[in-house]
Short mmCIF file of C-alpha atoms in Angstrom, two decimals:
data_model
loop_
_atom_site.label_atom_id
_atom_site.label_comp_id
_atom_site.label_asym_id
_atom_site.label_seq_id
_atom_site.Cartn_x
_atom_site.Cartn_y
_atom_site.Cartn_z
CA MET X 916 102.16 85.57 80.91
CA GLU X 917 105.12 85.90 83.25
CA GLN X 918 104.81 88.74 85.77
CA GLY X 919 108.53 89.56 86.21
CA PHE X 920 110.12 92.13 88.46
CA ASN X 921 108.07 95.26 89.10
CA PRO X 922 110.18 98.27 88.04
CA ASN X 923 108.17 100.54 90.38
CA PHE X 924 108.83 98.43 93.47
CA GLU X 925 110.44 101.26 95.48
CA ALA X 926 107.65 103.80 94.90
CA ILE X 927 104.91 101.21 95.48
CA GLY X 928 106.55 99.87 98.64
CA ASN X 929 107.13 103.31 100.16
CA ALA X 930 103.59 104.48 99.35
CA PHE X 931 102.26 101.28 100.91
CA VAL X 932 104.20 101.88 104.15
CA GLN X 933 102.71 105.39 104.52
CA HIS X 934 99.18 104.14 103.74
CA TYR X 935 99.40 101.10 106.03
CA TYR X 936 100.60 102.97 109.11
CA GLN X 937 98.11 105.79 108.56
CA LYS X 938 95.35 103.14 108.81
CA PHE X 939 96.97 101.06 111.57
CA ASP X 940 97.91 103.90 113.91
CA THR X 941 94.38 104.98 114.71
CA VAL X 942 93.40 104.35 118.33
CA ASP X 943 89.86 103.29 117.38
CA ALA X 944 89.98 99.50 116.88
CA THR X 945 86.96 99.51 114.56
CA ALA X 946 88.44 102.22 112.35
CA ARG X 947 91.74 100.28 112.30
CA THR X 948 90.14 97.06 111.07
CA VAL X 949 87.93 98.87 108.54
CA GLY X 950 90.93 100.82 107.25
CA LEU X 951 93.07 97.72 106.84
CA GLN X 952 90.52 95.18 105.57
CA ASP X 953 91.07 95.81 101.85
CA LEU X 954 94.81 95.19 102.20
CA TYR X 955 94.37 91.47 103.03
CA ASP X 956 93.14 88.52 100.99
CA VAL X 957 90.22 86.58 102.43
CA ALA X 958 92.13 83.27 102.53
CA ASN X 959 95.69 83.83 101.29
CA SER X 960 97.15 86.33 103.75
CA TYR X 961 99.40 85.20 106.59
CA MET X 962 100.56 87.24 109.57
CA THR X 963 102.90 86.46 112.46
CA PHE X 964 102.45 88.95 115.31
CA GLU X 965 105.00 88.57 118.10
CA GLY X 966 105.35 84.86 117.34
CA VAL X 967 101.62 84.07 116.94
CA GLN X 968 100.62 83.11 113.38
CA VAL X 969 97.17 83.75 111.94
CA LYS X 970 95.80 83.11 108.43
CA GLY X 971 93.15 84.94 106.44
CA ARG X 972 91.69 88.43 106.51
CA ASP X 973 89.17 87.82 109.31
CA ALA X 974 91.69 86.29 111.72
CA ILE X 975 94.24 89.05 111.04
CA LEU X 976 91.69 91.81 111.57
CA GLN X 977 90.43 90.11 114.73
CA LYS X 978 93.99 90.14 116.08
CA PHE X 979 94.39 93.83 115.27
CA GLY X 980 90.99 94.59 116.77
CA SER X 981 92.05 92.98 120.04
CA LEU X 982 94.96 95.40 120.56
CA THR X 983 94.18 97.58 123.57
CA PHE X 984 96.46 100.62 123.22
CA LYS X 985 94.85 104.04 123.65
CA THR X 986 97.69 106.08 122.15
CA ILE X 987 100.36 105.20 119.62
CA GLN X 988 103.45 107.03 118.42
CA ARG X 989 105.61 105.60 115.65
CA GLY X 990 108.94 106.61 114.18
CA ILE X 991 110.12 104.87 111.02
CA THR X 992 113.90 104.63 111.01
CA LYS X 993 114.19 103.03 107.57
CA SER X 994 112.11 101.13 105.05
CA ASP X 995 113.65 99.01 102.31
CA CYS X 996 111.92 97.46 99.30
CA GLN X 997 112.98 94.73 96.90
CA PRO X 998 111.26 93.33 93.80
CA LEU X 999 110.52 89.60 93.64
CA ALA X 1000 110.52 87.55 90.44
CA ASP X 1001 106.72 87.02 90.42
CA GLY X 1002 105.96 90.76 90.54
CA SER X 1003 105.58 90.79 94.33
CA ILE X 1004 107.38 93.33 96.52
CA LEU X 1005 109.28 92.63 99.73
CA VAL X 1006 109.03 95.52 102.22
CA SER X 1007 111.01 95.73 105.45
CA VAL X 1008 110.39 98.48 108.02
CA LEU X 1009 112.58 99.23 111.02
CA GLY X 1010 111.41 101.74 113.58
CA GLN X 1011 110.44 102.66 117.11
CA LEU X 1012 107.01 102.45 118.68
CA LYS X 1013 105.43 103.79 121.84
CA THR X 1014 101.95 102.81 123.00
CA ASP X 1015 100.23 104.36 126.00
CA GLU X 1016 102.72 104.71 128.87
CA ASP X 1017 104.87 101.76 127.77
CA PRO X 1018 108.57 102.38 127.12
CA ILE X 1019 109.70 103.03 123.55
CA GLN X 1020 110.43 99.77 121.73
CA SER X 1021 112.20 98.99 118.49
CA TYR X 1022 110.21 97.00 115.96
CA ASN X 1023 110.74 95.20 112.68
CA HIS X 1024 107.82 94.80 110.26
CA THR X 1025 108.15 92.76 107.06
CA PHE X 1026 105.59 92.46 104.25
CA ILE X 1027 105.31 90.65 100.95
CA LEU X 1028 102.90 92.52 98.71
CA ARG X 1029 101.46 90.22 96.02
CA PRO X 1030 99.93 91.60 92.81
CA SER X 1031 96.18 91.19 92.39
CA ALA X 1032 94.33 92.75 89.45
CA GLN X 1033 95.51 96.38 89.33
CA SER X 1034 96.65 96.49 92.95
CA PHE X 1035 98.44 94.49 95.66
CA PHE X 1036 97.45 92.62 98.80
CA ILE X 1037 99.49 91.69 101.86
CA ALA X 1038 100.33 88.02 101.32
CA ASN X 1039 102.78 87.71 104.21
CA GLU X 1040 103.47 89.90 107.21
CA ILE X 1041 105.73 89.52 110.23
CA ILE X 1042 105.67 91.98 113.14
CA ARG X 1043 108.34 91.70 115.84
#
């Protein structure tokens, strides 16, 4: 059966963005990895974080767990979502981020959410 474009791509993508950053923006590294673990596939998730590529849930969560910030403030300027032909959803987030005493930085975060059973997982993710 062909998946086709997901007609709810905008609502799903925007709800995902709110959920993801709620889990990511905790300052407790253990809570961050626990909160995000169900969003990644054991073997079929890829992430590029500031030019460094990792593959699989464990490697991605290990990378996130190694982040050392004590405080985080995030402002989302805009998020855009597009449906893909296989039922996946492309999500692009543009915003500003401040961690600890570092200066405010712009960031771009891109996801491909792939359907799995009655939900989605992050198949691809690029953070810059």
